[in-house]
XYZ file of N, CA, C and O in Angstrom:
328
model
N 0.853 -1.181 0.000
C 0.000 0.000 0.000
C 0.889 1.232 0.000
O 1.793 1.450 0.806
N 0.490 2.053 -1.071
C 1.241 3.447 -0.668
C 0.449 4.550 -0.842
O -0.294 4.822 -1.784
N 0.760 5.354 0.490
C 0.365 6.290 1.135
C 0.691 7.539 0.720
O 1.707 8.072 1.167
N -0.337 8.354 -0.434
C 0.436 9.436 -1.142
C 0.200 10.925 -0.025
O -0.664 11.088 0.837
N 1.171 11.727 -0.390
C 0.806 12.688 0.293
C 2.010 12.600 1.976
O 2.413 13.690 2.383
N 2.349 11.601 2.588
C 2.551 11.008 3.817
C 4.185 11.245 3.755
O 4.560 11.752 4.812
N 5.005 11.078 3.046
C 6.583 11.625 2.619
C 7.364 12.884 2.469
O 7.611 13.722 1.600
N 7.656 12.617 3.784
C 8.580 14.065 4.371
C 9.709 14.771 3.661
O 9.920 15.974 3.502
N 10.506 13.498 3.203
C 11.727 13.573 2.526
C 11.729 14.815 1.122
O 12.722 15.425 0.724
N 10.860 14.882 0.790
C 10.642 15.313 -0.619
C 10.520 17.061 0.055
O 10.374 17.419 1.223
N 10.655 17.923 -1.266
C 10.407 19.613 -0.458
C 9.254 19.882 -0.999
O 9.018 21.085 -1.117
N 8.144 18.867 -1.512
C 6.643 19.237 -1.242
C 5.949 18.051 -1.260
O 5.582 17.325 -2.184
N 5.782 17.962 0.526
C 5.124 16.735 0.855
C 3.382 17.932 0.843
O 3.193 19.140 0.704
N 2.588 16.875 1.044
C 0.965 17.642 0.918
C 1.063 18.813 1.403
O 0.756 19.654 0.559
N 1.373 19.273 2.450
C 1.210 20.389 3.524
C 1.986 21.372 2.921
O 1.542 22.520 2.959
N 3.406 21.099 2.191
C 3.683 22.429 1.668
C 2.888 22.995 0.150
O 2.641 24.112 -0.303
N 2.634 21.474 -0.365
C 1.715 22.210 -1.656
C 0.777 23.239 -1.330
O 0.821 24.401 -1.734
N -0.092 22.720 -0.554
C -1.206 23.427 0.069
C -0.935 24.529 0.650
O -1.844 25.357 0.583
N 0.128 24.889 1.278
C 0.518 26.102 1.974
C 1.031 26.461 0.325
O -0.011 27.114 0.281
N 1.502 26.604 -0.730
C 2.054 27.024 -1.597
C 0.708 27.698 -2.505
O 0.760 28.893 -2.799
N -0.179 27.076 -2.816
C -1.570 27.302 -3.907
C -2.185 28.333 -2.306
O -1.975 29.513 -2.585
N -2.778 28.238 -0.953
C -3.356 29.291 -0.260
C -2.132 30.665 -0.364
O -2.625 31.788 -0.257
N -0.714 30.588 -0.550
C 0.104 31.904 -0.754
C 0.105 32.019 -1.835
O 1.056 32.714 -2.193
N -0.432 31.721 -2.537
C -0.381 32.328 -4.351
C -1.901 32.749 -4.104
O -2.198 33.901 -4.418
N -2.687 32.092 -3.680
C -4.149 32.907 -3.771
C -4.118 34.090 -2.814
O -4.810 35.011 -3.247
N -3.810 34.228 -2.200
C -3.541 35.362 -1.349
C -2.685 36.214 -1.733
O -2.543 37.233 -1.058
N -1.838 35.992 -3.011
C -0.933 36.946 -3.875
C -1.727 37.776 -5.025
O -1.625 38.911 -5.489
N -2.563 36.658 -5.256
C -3.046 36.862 -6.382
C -4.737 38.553 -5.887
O -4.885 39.704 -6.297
N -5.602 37.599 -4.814
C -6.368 38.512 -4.527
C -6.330 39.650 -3.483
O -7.263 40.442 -3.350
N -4.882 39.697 -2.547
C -4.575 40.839 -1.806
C -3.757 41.545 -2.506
O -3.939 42.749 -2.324
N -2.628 41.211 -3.496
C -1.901 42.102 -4.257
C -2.010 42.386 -5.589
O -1.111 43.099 -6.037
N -2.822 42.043 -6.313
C -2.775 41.715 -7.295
C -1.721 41.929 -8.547
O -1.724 42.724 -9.486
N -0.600 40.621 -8.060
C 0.673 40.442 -8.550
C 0.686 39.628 -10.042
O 1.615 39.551 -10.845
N -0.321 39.200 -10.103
C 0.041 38.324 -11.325
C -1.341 38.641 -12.451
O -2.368 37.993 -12.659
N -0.871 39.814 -12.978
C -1.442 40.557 -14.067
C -0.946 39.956 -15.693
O -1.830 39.652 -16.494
N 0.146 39.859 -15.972
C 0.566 38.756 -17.136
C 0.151 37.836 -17.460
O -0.206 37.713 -18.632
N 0.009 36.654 -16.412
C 0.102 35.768 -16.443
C 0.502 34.323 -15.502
O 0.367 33.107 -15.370
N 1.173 35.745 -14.934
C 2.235 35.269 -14.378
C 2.516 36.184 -12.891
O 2.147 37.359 -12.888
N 2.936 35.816 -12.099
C 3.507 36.712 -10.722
C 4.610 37.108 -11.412
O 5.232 36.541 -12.311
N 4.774 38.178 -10.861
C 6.098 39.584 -11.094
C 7.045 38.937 -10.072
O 6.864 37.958 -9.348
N 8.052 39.708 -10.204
C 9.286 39.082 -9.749
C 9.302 39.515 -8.530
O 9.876 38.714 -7.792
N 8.838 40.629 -7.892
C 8.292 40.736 -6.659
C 7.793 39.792 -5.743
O 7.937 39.578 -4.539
N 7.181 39.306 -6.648
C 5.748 38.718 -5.640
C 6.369 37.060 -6.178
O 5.540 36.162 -6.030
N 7.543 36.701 -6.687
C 7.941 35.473 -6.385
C 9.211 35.252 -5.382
O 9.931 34.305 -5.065
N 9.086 36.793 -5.015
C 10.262 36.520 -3.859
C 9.382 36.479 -2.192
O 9.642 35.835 -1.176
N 8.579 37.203 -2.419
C 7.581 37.041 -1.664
C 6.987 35.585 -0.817
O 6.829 35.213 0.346
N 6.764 35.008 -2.337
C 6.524 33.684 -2.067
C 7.731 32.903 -1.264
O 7.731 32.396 -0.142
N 8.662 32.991 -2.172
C 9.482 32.542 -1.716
C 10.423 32.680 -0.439
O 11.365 31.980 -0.067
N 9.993 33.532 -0.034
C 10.157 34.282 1.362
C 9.379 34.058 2.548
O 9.708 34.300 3.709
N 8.281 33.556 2.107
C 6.693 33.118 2.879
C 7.107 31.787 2.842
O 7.306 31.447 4.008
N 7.311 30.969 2.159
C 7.341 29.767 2.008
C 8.853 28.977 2.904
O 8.921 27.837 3.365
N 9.723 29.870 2.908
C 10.844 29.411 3.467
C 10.496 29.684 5.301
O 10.744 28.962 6.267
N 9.760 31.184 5.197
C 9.520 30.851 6.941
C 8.892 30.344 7.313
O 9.118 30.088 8.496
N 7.616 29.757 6.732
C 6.771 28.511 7.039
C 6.627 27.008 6.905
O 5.823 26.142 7.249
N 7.804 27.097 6.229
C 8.173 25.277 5.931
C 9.812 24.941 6.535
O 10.679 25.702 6.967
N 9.784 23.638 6.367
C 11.740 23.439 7.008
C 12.495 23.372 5.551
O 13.629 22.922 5.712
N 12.284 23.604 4.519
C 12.584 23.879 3.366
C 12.920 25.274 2.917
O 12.302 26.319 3.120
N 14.271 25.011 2.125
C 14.551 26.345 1.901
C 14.805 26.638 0.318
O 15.889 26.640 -0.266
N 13.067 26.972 -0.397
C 13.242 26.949 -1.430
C 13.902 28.179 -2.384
O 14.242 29.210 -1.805
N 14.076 28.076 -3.784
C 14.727 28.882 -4.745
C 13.185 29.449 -5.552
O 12.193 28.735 -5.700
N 13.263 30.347 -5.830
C 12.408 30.876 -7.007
C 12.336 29.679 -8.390
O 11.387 29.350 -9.101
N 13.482 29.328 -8.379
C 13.153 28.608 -9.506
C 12.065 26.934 -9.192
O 11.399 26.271 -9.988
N 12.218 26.823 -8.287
C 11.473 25.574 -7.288
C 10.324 25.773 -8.030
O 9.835 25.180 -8.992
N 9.843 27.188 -7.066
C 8.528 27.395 -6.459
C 8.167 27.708 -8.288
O 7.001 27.323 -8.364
N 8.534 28.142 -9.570
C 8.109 28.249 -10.384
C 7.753 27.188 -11.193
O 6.763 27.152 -11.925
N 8.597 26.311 -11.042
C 8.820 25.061 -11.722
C 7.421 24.159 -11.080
O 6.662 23.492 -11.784
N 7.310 24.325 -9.613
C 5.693 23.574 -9.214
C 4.953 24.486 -9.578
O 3.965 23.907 -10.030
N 4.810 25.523 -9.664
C 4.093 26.738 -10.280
C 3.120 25.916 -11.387
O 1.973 25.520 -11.180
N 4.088 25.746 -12.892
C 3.971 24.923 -13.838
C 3.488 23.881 -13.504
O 2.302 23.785 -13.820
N 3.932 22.987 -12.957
C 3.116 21.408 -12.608
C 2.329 21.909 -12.042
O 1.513 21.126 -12.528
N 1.499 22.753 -11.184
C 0.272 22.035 -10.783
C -0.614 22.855 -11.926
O -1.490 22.054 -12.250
N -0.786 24.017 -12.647
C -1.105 24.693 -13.923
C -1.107 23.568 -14.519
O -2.253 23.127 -14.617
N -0.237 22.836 -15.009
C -0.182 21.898 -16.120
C -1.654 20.458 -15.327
O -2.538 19.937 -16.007
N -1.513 20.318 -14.471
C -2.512 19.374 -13.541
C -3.195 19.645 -13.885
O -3.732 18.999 -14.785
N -3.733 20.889 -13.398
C -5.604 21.478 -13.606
C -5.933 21.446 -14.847
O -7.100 21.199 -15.152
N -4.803 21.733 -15.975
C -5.522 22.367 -17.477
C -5.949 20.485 -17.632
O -7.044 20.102 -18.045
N -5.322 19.961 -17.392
C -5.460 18.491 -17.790
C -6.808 17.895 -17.270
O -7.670 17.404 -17.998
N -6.879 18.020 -15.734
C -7.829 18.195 -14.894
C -9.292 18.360 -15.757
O -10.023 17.423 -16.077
N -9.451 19.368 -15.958
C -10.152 20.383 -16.302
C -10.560 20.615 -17.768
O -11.349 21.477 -18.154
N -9.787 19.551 -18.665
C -10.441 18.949 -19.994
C -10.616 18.006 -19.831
O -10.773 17.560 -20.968
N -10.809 16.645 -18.669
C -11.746 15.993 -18.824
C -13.170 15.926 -18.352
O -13.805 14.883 -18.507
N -13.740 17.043 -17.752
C -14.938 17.781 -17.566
C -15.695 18.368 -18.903
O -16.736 19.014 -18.790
């Protein structure tokens, strides 16, 4: 049996995803940083600044962009089979 979500080892076990998508929504509708498309470079240091004092992980901008993409890429997928 394996237990998804439950693996610490990794730098986004469930709890930091989830803390990662509630600080992007809270980027998105208290600042409204991501007018492109995309969050401004501001508001990915931000994140990334939020995310390092709330997790034991000490991520890079490029991390947090790169899951950025995967979970975007999830939903669109998600979200054409509806």
């Amino acid at each position: 049996v394996v237990e998804v979500g439950r693996e610490n080892s990794s730098p986004w076990p469930q709890a930091n995803e989830a803390l990662f998508i509630t600080l992007m929504d809270e980027e998105v509708k208290t600042k409204k940083s991501k007018i492109t498309g995309t969050f401004t470079k501001q508001a990915w240091n931000r994140l990334r600044d939020q995310m390092n004092a709330k997790t034991q992980y000490k991520y890079n901008t490029d991390q947090l962009r790169n899951k950025y993409n995967r979970l975007r890429i999830m939903f669109n997928k998600f979200t054409s089979l509806l």
